[in-house]
Amino acid sequence: MQSTPNIHPMDVLKNKLGQISDVIPPGSNIYYIDIPVHSNGGDLLIMKGTEAFFKDYNIRVHARYSVLDFPDSLIIPKDHIIVLHGGGNFGDLYPAHQKLREKIIASYPHHRIVMLPQTIFYKKESEFDRTAQIFNGHKDIHLYVRDTLSYRAATEKFHRCSVYLSPDMAHQLWPIRHKDSPDKELLCFFRTDIEKTAEQEKLESAGRGDYLDWASLYNRVEQKSINLIVRMIKKGGAPLPMQAIWGRYTDYLVDKAVKRFSGYRNVQTSRLHGHILSCLMDKPNTLLDNSYGKNSNYYHTWTSGIGSAQLIVKNEGKAANSGASQIS
């Protein structure tokens, strides 16, 4: 991405999200579905950016549902737009979310359905073809994707869908101001899941910096609180407004991440939202790729023009800020 003179590249990315208001016009009534109810702070940042977008564009959220509590049958007024949470779970790596997505599309053939910016990844082409068959049976789907590879794949498979290229919804949070002055040098915010790479393991063996991931960022009490809320939302019928409680608690969880990041001069991360959060805070950061290229594709599509951000080139172990722009 090439920056506009005198305009911060992050302002450009935030403004780019405004295109979504073409299909979710200001004043719309919506159902916001597949909101994250777990401890992955990246998804929480996406959710907070999405809610900020709704507020900034005067979009009214009638109801919110997660994969845990979406009912088997739900009557949604025809004039309400169904909006699905963005992120990186589109494909066959995270089947619960993909099944919900496909169920929504099959169950509401006459509603407008908008899928906020996603990265698409399938291990099996047959699964991608199966998804395409479901999507192509709907006449009013709008799919936003976060990188050029996902865009190419979506336009090839989803012949009846409107497909758009868009930054991640977390960019709506720009800028994130923080008061703390950093007193430590390096935070290594590294994946500990199935998307971890051999390159990351090499850097870990060097033993530089403090190591964290989303799971270790939150302490035992916070993890227990998250698990309790998950159980209550999944069970349903609680006397307390659990969605509202979750909304307030995730404000706290995201604020904790901001405070932790603010304590370091530099961040090295294999988490896409470790990179995006650093950029939202205008903090120097280097990005490692994940197992299937999500991070590097995003960097080359959107954040290569940000002066404080660099990509660690695979197999070379050094940072580079010369990624070719794929979109202006």
mmCIF file of C-alpha atoms in Angstrom:
data_model
loop_
_atom_site.group_PDB
_atom_site.id
_atom_site.type_symbol
_atom_site.label_atom_id
_atom_site.label_comp_id
_atom_site.label_asym_id
_atom_site.label_seq_id
_atom_site.Cartn_x
_atom_site.Cartn_y
_atom_site.Cartn_z
ATOM 1 C CA MET A 1 0.000 0.000 0.000
ATOM 2 C CA GLN A 2 1.325 3.403 -0.952
ATOM 3 C CA SER A 3 0.690 6.257 1.452
ATOM 4 C CA THR A 4 -0.738 9.626 0.472
ATOM 5 C CA PRO A 5 1.564 12.609 1.149
ATOM 6 C CA ASN A 6 0.859 14.317 4.497
ATOM 7 C CA ILE A 7 -1.665 11.600 5.472
ATOM 8 C CA HIS A 8 -0.622 8.822 7.817
ATOM 9 C CA PRO A 9 -0.963 5.402 6.135
ATOM 10 C CA MET A 10 -3.145 4.259 9.032
ATOM 11 C CA ASP A 11 -5.589 7.079 8.274
ATOM 12 C CA VAL A 12 -5.760 5.787 4.706
ATOM 13 C CA LEU A 13 -6.578 2.269 5.925
ATOM 14 C CA LYS A 14 -9.257 3.517 8.318
ATOM 15 C CA ASN A 15 -10.830 5.613 5.572
ATOM 16 C CA LYS A 16 -10.786 2.588 3.256
ATOM 17 C CA LEU A 17 -13.189 0.821 5.610
ATOM 18 C CA GLY A 18 -15.765 3.457 4.700
ATOM 19 C CA GLN A 19 -16.532 1.498 1.517
ATOM 20 C CA ILE A 20 -18.458 -0.987 3.675
ATOM 21 C CA SER A 21 -21.125 1.690 4.214
ATOM 22 C CA ASP A 22 -22.051 1.224 0.547
ATOM 23 C CA VAL A 23 -23.655 -2.135 1.403
ATOM 24 C CA ILE A 24 -24.494 -1.387 5.062
ATOM 25 C CA PRO A 25 -25.763 2.177 4.663
ATOM 26 C CA PRO A 26 -25.771 4.574 7.627
ATOM 27 C CA GLY A 27 -28.963 4.103 9.607
ATOM 28 C CA SER A 28 -29.257 0.399 8.748
ATOM 29 C CA ASN A 29 -30.656 -2.145 11.176
ATOM 30 C CA ILE A 30 -28.492 -5.249 11.469
ATOM 31 C CA TYR A 31 -27.929 -8.571 13.212
ATOM 32 C CA TYR A 32 -24.247 -8.987 14.111
ATOM 33 C CA ILE A 33 -23.410 -12.706 14.083
ATOM 34 C CA ASP A 34 -20.390 -14.869 14.989
ATOM 35 C CA ILE A 35 -18.986 -12.421 17.489
ATOM 36 C CA PRO A 36 -15.944 -13.888 19.289
ATOM 37 C CA VAL A 37 -16.482 -15.287 22.764
ATOM 38 C CA HIS A 38 -13.003 -16.549 23.670
ATOM 39 C CA SER A 39 -9.599 -15.277 24.754
ATOM 40 C CA ASN A 40 -8.063 -14.542 21.346
ATOM 41 C CA GLY A 41 -7.318 -10.832 21.574
ATOM 42 C CA GLY A 42 -7.018 -10.494 17.813
ATOM 43 C CA ASP A 43 -10.678 -11.336 17.357
ATOM 44 C CA LEU A 44 -11.545 -9.011 20.232
ATOM 45 C CA LEU A 45 -9.724 -6.157 18.469
ATOM 46 C CA ILE A 46 -11.689 -6.941 15.312
ATOM 47 C CA MET A 47 -14.924 -6.884 17.299
ATOM 48 C CA LYS A 48 -14.077 -3.553 18.941
ATOM 49 C CA GLY A 49 -13.182 -2.066 15.553
ATOM 50 C CA THR A 50 -16.448 -3.384 14.127
ATOM 51 C CA GLU A 51 -18.498 -1.901 16.960
ATOM 52 C CA ALA A 52 -16.663 1.413 16.505
ATOM 53 C CA PHE A 53 -17.544 1.284 12.799
ATOM 54 C CA PHE A 54 -21.217 0.692 13.603
ATOM 55 C CA LYS A 55 -21.187 3.654 15.985
ATOM 56 C CA ASP A 56 -19.319 5.956 13.598
ATOM 57 C CA TYR A 57 -21.715 5.166 10.737
ATOM 58 C CA ASN A 58 -24.908 5.165 12.833
ATOM 59 C CA ILE A 59 -25.624 1.483 12.158
ATOM 60 C CA ARG A 60 -28.090 0.018 14.677
ATOM 61 C CA VAL A 61 -27.364 -3.469 16.025
ATOM 62 C CA HIS A 62 -30.650 -5.219 16.834
ATOM 63 C CA ALA A 63 -29.000 -8.359 18.243
ATOM 64 C CA ARG A 64 -25.627 -10.070 18.609
ATOM 65 C CA TYR A 65 -24.955 -13.797 18.482
ATOM 66 C CA SER A 66 -21.864 -16.005 18.691
ATOM 67 C CA VAL A 67 -21.248 -19.523 17.432
ATOM 68 C CA LEU A 68 -22.160 -20.617 20.976
ATOM 69 C CA ASP A 69 -25.680 -19.204 21.184
ATOM 70 C CA PHE A 70 -27.059 -18.723 17.673
ATOM 71 C CA PRO A 71 -30.493 -20.395 17.813
ATOM 72 C CA ASP A 72 -31.551 -23.252 15.561
ATOM 73 C CA SER A 73 -34.304 -21.063 14.171
ATOM 74 C CA LEU A 74 -34.419 -17.294 14.332
ATOM 75 C CA ILE A 75 -36.849 -14.951 12.616
ATOM 76 C CA ILE A 76 -34.954 -11.947 11.271
ATOM 77 C CA PRO A 77 -36.986 -9.090 9.740
ATOM 78 C CA LYS A 78 -36.510 -8.846 5.983
ATOM 79 C CA ASP A 79 -35.324 -5.238 6.193
ATOM 80 C CA HIS A 80 -32.482 -6.131 8.602
ATOM 81 C CA ILE A 81 -29.036 -6.861 7.194
ATOM 82 C CA ILE A 82 -27.187 -9.919 8.486
ATOM 83 C CA VAL A 83 -23.566 -8.997 9.223
ATOM 84 C CA LEU A 84 -20.988 -11.696 9.926
ATOM 85 C CA HIS A 85 -17.851 -11.035 11.972
ATOM 86 C CA GLY A 86 -14.550 -10.801 10.093
ATOM 87 C CA GLY A 87 -11.205 -12.399 10.883
ATOM 88 C CA GLY A 88 -9.204 -15.428 9.843
ATOM 89 C CA ASN A 89 -11.573 -18.369 10.306
ATOM 90 C CA PHE A 90 -12.987 -18.583 6.781
ATOM 91 C CA GLY A 91 -12.172 -22.069 5.473
ATOM 92 C CA ASP A 92 -11.678 -25.551 6.867
ATOM 93 C CA LEU A 93 -9.238 -24.855 9.726
ATOM 94 C CA TYR A 94 -12.020 -23.679 12.057
ATOM 95 C CA PRO A 95 -15.116 -25.698 11.030
ATOM 96 C CA ALA A 96 -17.531 -24.483 13.719
ATOM 97 C CA HIS A 97 -17.419 -20.914 12.409
ATOM 98 C CA GLN A 98 -17.561 -21.990 8.771
ATOM 99 C CA LYS A 99 -20.596 -24.198 9.443
ATOM 100 C CA LEU A 100 -22.395 -21.282 11.092
ATOM 101 C CA ARG A 101 -21.536 -19.046 8.143
ATOM 102 C CA GLU A 102 -22.921 -21.581 5.665
ATOM 103 C CA LYS A 103 -26.007 -22.211 7.806
ATOM 104 C CA ILE A 104 -26.814 -18.488 7.793
ATOM 105 C CA ILE A 105 -26.516 -18.290 4.022
ATOM 106 C CA ALA A 106 -28.700 -21.357 3.464
ATOM 107 C CA SER A 107 -31.312 -20.282 6.040
ATOM 108 C CA TYR A 108 -31.792 -16.661 4.929
ATOM 109 C CA PRO A 109 -31.908 -16.657 1.117
ATOM 110 C CA HIS A 110 -33.834 -13.357 0.918
ATOM 111 C CA HIS A 111 -31.716 -11.244 3.274
ATOM 112 C CA ARG A 112 -28.679 -9.180 2.452
ATOM 113 C CA ILE A 113 -25.686 -10.895 4.030
ATOM 114 C CA VAL A 114 -22.420 -9.030 4.558
ATOM 115 C CA MET A 115 -19.246 -10.831 5.626
ATOM 116 C CA LEU A 116 -16.731 -8.416 7.095
ATOM 117 C CA PRO A 117 -13.035 -8.659 6.095
ATOM 118 C CA GLN A 118 -11.745 -12.233 6.199
ATOM 119 C CA THR A 119 -8.704 -14.240 5.177
ATOM 120 C CA ILE A 120 -9.674 -17.358 3.213
ATOM 121 C CA PHE A 121 -7.733 -20.600 3.579
ATOM 122 C CA TYR A 122 -8.717 -24.159 2.683
ATOM 123 C CA LYS A 123 -6.584 -27.255 3.047
ATOM 124 C CA LYS A 124 -8.988 -29.223 0.851
ATOM 125 C CA GLU A 125 -10.160 -27.900 -2.516
ATOM 126 C CA SER A 126 -13.263 -30.083 -2.230
ATOM 127 C CA GLU A 127 -14.324 -28.178 0.890
ATOM 128 C CA PHE A 128 -13.832 -24.872 -0.902
ATOM 129 C CA ASP A 129 -16.013 -26.135 -3.767
ATOM 130 C CA ARG A 130 -18.701 -27.250 -1.309
ATOM 131 C CA THR A 131 -18.734 -23.781 0.285
ATOM 132 C CA ALA A 132 -18.918 -22.169 -3.161
ATOM 133 C CA GLN A 133 -21.980 -24.192 -4.051
ATOM 134 C CA ILE A 134 -23.787 -22.878 -0.961
ATOM 135 C CA PHE A 135 -22.670 -19.279 -1.514
ATOM 136 C CA ASN A 136 -23.595 -19.261 -5.188
ATOM 137 C CA GLY A 137 -27.166 -20.206 -4.294
ATOM 138 C CA HIS A 138 -27.690 -16.816 -2.641
ATOM 139 C CA LYS A 139 -28.456 -13.627 -4.557
ATOM 140 C CA ASP A 140 -27.323 -10.890 -2.141
ATOM 141 C CA ILE A 141 -23.970 -11.801 -0.541
ATOM 142 C CA HIS A 142 -21.240 -9.213 -0.016
ATOM 143 C CA LEU A 143 -17.873 -10.660 0.995
ATOM 144 C CA TYR A 144 -14.945 -8.509 2.112
ATOM 145 C CA VAL A 145 -11.495 -10.112 2.146
ATOM 146 C CA ARG A 146 -8.228 -8.888 3.682
ATOM 147 C CA ASP A 147 -5.601 -9.753 1.064
ATOM 148 C CA THR A 148 -5.135 -10.206 -2.662
ATOM 149 C CA LEU A 149 -4.791 -14.002 -2.517
ATOM 150 C CA SER A 150 -8.140 -14.308 -0.737
ATOM 151 C CA TYR A 151 -9.636 -11.873 -3.240
ATOM 152 C CA ARG A 152 -8.406 -13.905 -6.192
ATOM 153 C CA ALA A 153 -9.689 -17.149 -4.689
ATOM 154 C CA ALA A 154 -13.086 -15.663 -3.795
ATOM 155 C CA THR A 155 -13.700 -14.129 -7.212
ATOM 156 C CA GLU A 156 -12.836 -17.451 -8.879
ATOM 157 C CA LYS A 157 -15.163 -19.528 -6.690
ATOM 158 C CA PHE A 158 -18.048 -17.261 -5.719
ATOM 159 C CA HIS A 159 -19.569 -16.314 -9.065
ATOM 160 C CA ARG A 160 -22.777 -14.782 -7.671
ATOM 161 C CA CYS A 161 -21.222 -12.927 -4.744
ATOM 162 C CA SER A 162 -19.957 -9.377 -4.643
ATOM 163 C CA VAL A 163 -16.335 -9.557 -3.468
ATOM 164 C CA TYR A 164 -14.306 -6.592 -2.197
ATOM 165 C CA LEU A 165 -10.770 -6.044 -0.911
ATOM 166 C CA SER A 166 -10.652 -4.367 2.488
ATOM 167 C CA PRO A 167 -8.355 -3.853 5.485
ATOM 168 C CA ASP A 168 -9.138 -5.553 8.784
ATOM 169 C CA MET A 169 -11.930 -4.011 10.881
ATOM 170 C CA ALA A 170 -9.512 -3.312 13.757
ATOM 171 C CA HIS A 171 -8.183 -0.346 11.750
ATOM 172 C CA GLN A 172 -11.345 1.554 12.721
ATOM 173 C CA LEU A 173 -9.724 1.910 16.188
ATOM 174 C CA TRP A 174 -6.923 4.136 14.861
ATOM 175 C CA PRO A 175 -5.351 5.881 16.663
ATOM 176 C CA ILE A 176 -4.992 4.121 20.018
ATOM 177 C CA ARG A 177 -3.467 6.583 22.479
ATOM 178 C CA HIS A 178 -1.538 5.269 25.463
ATOM 179 C CA LYS A 179 0.050 7.144 28.352
ATOM 180 C CA ASP A 180 2.623 4.632 29.569
ATOM 181 C CA SER A 181 6.278 5.190 28.661
ATOM 182 C CA PRO A 182 8.077 1.997 27.601
ATOM 183 C CA ASP A 183 10.643 0.711 30.078
ATOM 184 C CA LYS A 184 11.452 -2.591 28.331
ATOM 185 C CA GLU A 185 13.080 -3.192 24.967
ATOM 186 C CA LEU A 186 11.446 -6.137 23.165
ATOM 187 C CA LEU A 187 8.116 -7.968 23.343
ATOM 188 C CA CYS A 188 8.018 -11.250 21.401
ATOM 189 C CA PHE A 189 4.320 -11.780 20.827
ATOM 190 C CA PHE A 190 4.409 -15.242 19.257
ATOM 191 C CA ARG A 191 1.821 -17.812 18.241
ATOM 192 C CA THR A 192 1.594 -21.038 20.239
ATOM 193 C CA ASP A 193 -0.988 -22.778 18.051
ATOM 194 C CA ILE A 194 -1.293 -24.668 14.735
ATOM 195 C CA GLU A 195 -0.146 -21.638 12.706
ATOM 196 C CA LYS A 196 3.317 -21.495 14.318
ATOM 197 C CA THR A 197 6.325 -21.832 11.957
ATOM 198 C CA ALA A 198 9.905 -23.155 12.028
ATOM 199 C CA GLU A 199 11.179 -19.590 11.499
ATOM 200 C CA GLN A 200 9.482 -18.534 14.720
ATOM 201 C CA GLU A 201 11.069 -21.455 16.587
ATOM 202 C CA LYS A 202 14.516 -20.296 15.441
ATOM 203 C CA LEU A 203 13.899 -16.828 16.868
ATOM 204 C CA GLU A 204 12.563 -18.320 20.098
ATOM 205 C CA SER A 205 15.784 -20.282 20.543
ATOM 206 C CA ALA A 206 17.714 -16.993 20.580
ATOM 207 C CA GLY A 207 16.009 -16.137 23.868
ATOM 208 C CA ARG A 208 15.734 -12.381 23.296
ATOM 209 C CA GLY A 209 12.911 -10.347 24.818
ATOM 210 C CA ASP A 210 9.803 -11.244 26.825
ATOM 211 C CA TYR A 211 7.493 -13.893 25.390
ATOM 212 C CA LEU A 212 3.704 -13.668 25.319
ATOM 213 C CA ASP A 213 0.713 -14.885 23.347
ATOM 214 C CA TRP A 214 -2.966 -14.091 23.833
ATOM 215 C CA ALA A 215 -3.403 -17.099 26.136
ATOM 216 C CA SER A 216 -0.517 -16.082 28.414
ATOM 217 C CA LEU A 217 -1.412 -12.374 28.364
ATOM 218 C CA TYR A 218 -4.435 -13.032 30.569
ATOM 219 C CA ASN A 219 -3.928 -14.414 34.090
ATOM 220 C CA ARG A 220 -5.730 -17.378 35.703
ATOM 221 C CA VAL A 221 -8.510 -15.263 37.189
ATOM 222 C CA GLU A 222 -9.168 -13.593 33.829
ATOM 223 C CA GLN A 223 -9.119 -16.955 32.035
ATOM 224 C CA LYS A 224 -11.587 -18.370 34.554
ATOM 225 C CA SER A 225 -13.839 -15.332 34.035
ATOM 226 C CA ILE A 226 -13.727 -15.843 30.267
ATOM 227 C CA ASN A 227 -14.536 -19.546 30.657
ATOM 228 C CA LEU A 228 -17.449 -18.764 32.971
ATOM 229 C CA ILE A 229 -18.930 -16.277 30.511
ATOM 230 C CA VAL A 230 -18.459 -18.798 27.682
ATOM 231 C CA ARG A 231 -20.382 -21.443 29.649
ATOM 232 C CA MET A 232 -23.205 -19.064 30.527
ATOM 233 C CA ILE A 233 -23.606 -17.796 26.966
ATOM 234 C CA LYS A 234 -23.531 -21.353 25.631
ATOM 235 C CA LYS A 235 -26.093 -22.504 28.182
ATOM 236 C CA GLY A 236 -28.433 -19.588 27.500
ATOM 237 C CA GLY A 237 -31.360 -18.439 29.576
ATOM 238 C CA ALA A 238 -29.175 -16.658 32.136
ATOM 239 C CA PRO A 239 -30.933 -13.994 34.250
ATOM 240 C CA LEU A 240 -28.022 -11.631 33.518
ATOM 241 C CA PRO A 241 -27.454 -9.807 30.179
ATOM 242 C CA MET A 242 -24.432 -11.915 29.243
ATOM 243 C CA GLN A 243 -23.772 -10.257 25.864
ATOM 244 C CA ALA A 244 -23.588 -6.855 27.552
ATOM 245 C CA ILE A 245 -21.359 -8.253 30.306
ATOM 246 C CA TRP A 246 -19.077 -9.787 27.674
ATOM 247 C CA GLY A 247 -18.937 -6.471 25.834
ATOM 248 C CA ARG A 248 -17.777 -4.640 28.951
ATOM 249 C CA TYR A 249 -15.316 -7.367 29.949
ATOM 250 C CA THR A 250 -13.709 -7.411 26.513
ATOM 251 C CA ASP A 251 -13.151 -3.653 26.851
ATOM 252 C CA TYR A 252 -11.015 -4.534 29.860
ATOM 253 C CA LEU A 253 -9.201 -7.373 28.039
ATOM 254 C CA VAL A 254 -8.314 -5.193 25.054
ATOM 255 C CA ASP A 255 -7.193 -2.365 27.346
ATOM 256 C CA LYS A 256 -4.886 -4.805 29.131
ATOM 257 C CA ALA A 257 -3.272 -5.738 25.807
ATOM 258 C CA VAL A 258 -2.752 -2.053 24.972
ATOM 259 C CA LYS A 259 -1.139 -1.416 28.365
ATOM 260 C CA ARG A 260 1.163 -4.425 28.005
ATOM 261 C CA PHE A 261 2.277 -3.430 24.494
ATOM 262 C CA SER A 262 2.847 0.148 25.638
ATOM 263 C CA GLY A 263 5.522 -1.066 28.074
ATOM 264 C CA TYR A 264 7.895 -2.067 25.234
ATOM 265 C CA ARG A 265 9.864 -0.007 22.730
ATOM 266 C CA ASN A 266 9.628 -2.689 20.044
ATOM 267 C CA VAL A 267 7.366 -5.625 19.227
ATOM 268 C CA GLN A 268 8.244 -8.753 17.269
ATOM 269 C CA THR A 269 5.189 -10.840 16.457
ATOM 270 C CA SER A 270 3.784 -13.742 14.473
ATOM 271 C CA ARG A 271 0.251 -12.691 15.389
ATOM 272 C CA LEU A 272 -1.411 -10.580 12.703
ATOM 273 C CA HIS A 273 -3.154 -8.553 15.385
ATOM 274 C CA GLY A 274 0.035 -8.195 17.364
ATOM 275 C CA HIS A 275 1.209 -6.384 14.227
ATOM 276 C CA ILE A 276 -2.034 -4.454 13.726
ATOM 277 C CA LEU A 277 -2.238 -3.437 17.406
ATOM 278 C CA SER A 278 1.358 -2.186 17.230
ATOM 279 C CA CYS A 279 0.460 -0.163 14.132
ATOM 280 C CA LEU A 280 -2.663 1.206 15.836
ATOM 281 C CA MET A 281 -0.365 2.398 18.642
ATOM 282 C CA ASP A 282 2.254 3.648 16.128
ATOM 283 C CA LYS A 283 4.811 1.366 17.785
ATOM 284 C CA PRO A 284 7.855 -0.069 15.932
ATOM 285 C CA ASN A 285 7.213 -3.727 15.097
ATOM 286 C CA THR A 286 8.483 -6.592 12.975
ATOM 287 C CA LEU A 287 6.121 -9.231 11.625
ATOM 288 C CA LEU A 288 6.820 -12.931 11.107
ATOM 289 C CA ASP A 289 4.661 -15.015 8.828
ATOM 290 C CA ASN A 290 2.237 -17.672 10.006
ATOM 291 C CA SER A 291 1.995 -21.202 8.599
ATOM 292 C CA TYR A 292 0.008 -20.369 5.449
ATOM 293 C CA GLY A 293 1.118 -16.855 4.530
ATOM 294 C CA LYS A 294 -1.714 -14.844 6.084
ATOM 295 C CA ASN A 295 0.603 -12.326 7.726
ATOM 296 C CA SER A 296 2.876 -11.653 4.747
ATOM 297 C CA ASN A 297 -0.092 -11.391 2.386
ATOM 298 C CA TYR A 298 -1.713 -8.843 4.664
ATOM 299 C CA TYR A 299 1.520 -6.880 5.019
ATOM 300 C CA HIS A 300 2.109 -6.690 1.268
ATOM 301 C CA THR A 301 -1.517 -5.722 0.651
ATOM 302 C CA TRP A 302 -1.929 -3.068 3.341
ATOM 303 C CA THR A 303 0.829 -2.269 5.842
ATOM 304 C CA SER A 304 4.080 -2.275 3.858
ATOM 305 C CA GLY A 305 3.875 1.539 3.605
ATOM 306 C CA ILE A 306 3.882 2.036 7.387
ATOM 307 C CA GLY A 307 7.334 3.243 8.383
ATOM 308 C CA SER A 308 7.291 1.658 11.842
ATOM 309 C CA ALA A 309 6.404 -1.809 10.489
ATOM 310 C CA GLN A 310 8.678 -4.396 8.888
ATOM 311 C CA LEU A 311 8.282 -7.938 7.616
ATOM 312 C CA ILE A 312 10.820 -10.620 8.481
ATOM 313 C CA VAL A 313 11.591 -12.334 5.200
ATOM 314 C CA LYS A 314 11.120 -16.095 5.358
ATOM 315 C CA ASN A 315 14.296 -18.165 5.616
ATOM 316 C CA GLU A 316 16.483 -15.063 5.742
ATOM 317 C CA GLY A 317 15.959 -14.065 9.381
ATOM 318 C CA LYS A 318 16.107 -10.349 8.642
ATOM 319 C CA ALA A 319 13.566 -7.600 8.400
ATOM 320 C CA ALA A 320 12.528 -6.006 5.148
ATOM 321 C CA ASN A 321 10.345 -3.004 4.498
ATOM 322 C CA SER A 322 10.461 -3.277 0.740
ATOM 323 C CA GLY A 323 7.430 -5.466 0.069
ATOM 324 C CA ALA A 324 5.949 -4.712 -3.328
ATOM 325 C CA SER A 325 2.666 -2.899 -3.137
ATOM 326 C CA GLN A 326 -0.309 -4.879 -4.373
ATOM 327 C CA ILE A 327 -2.891 -2.159 -3.948
ATOM 328 C CA SER A 328 -2.796 1.589 -3.937
#
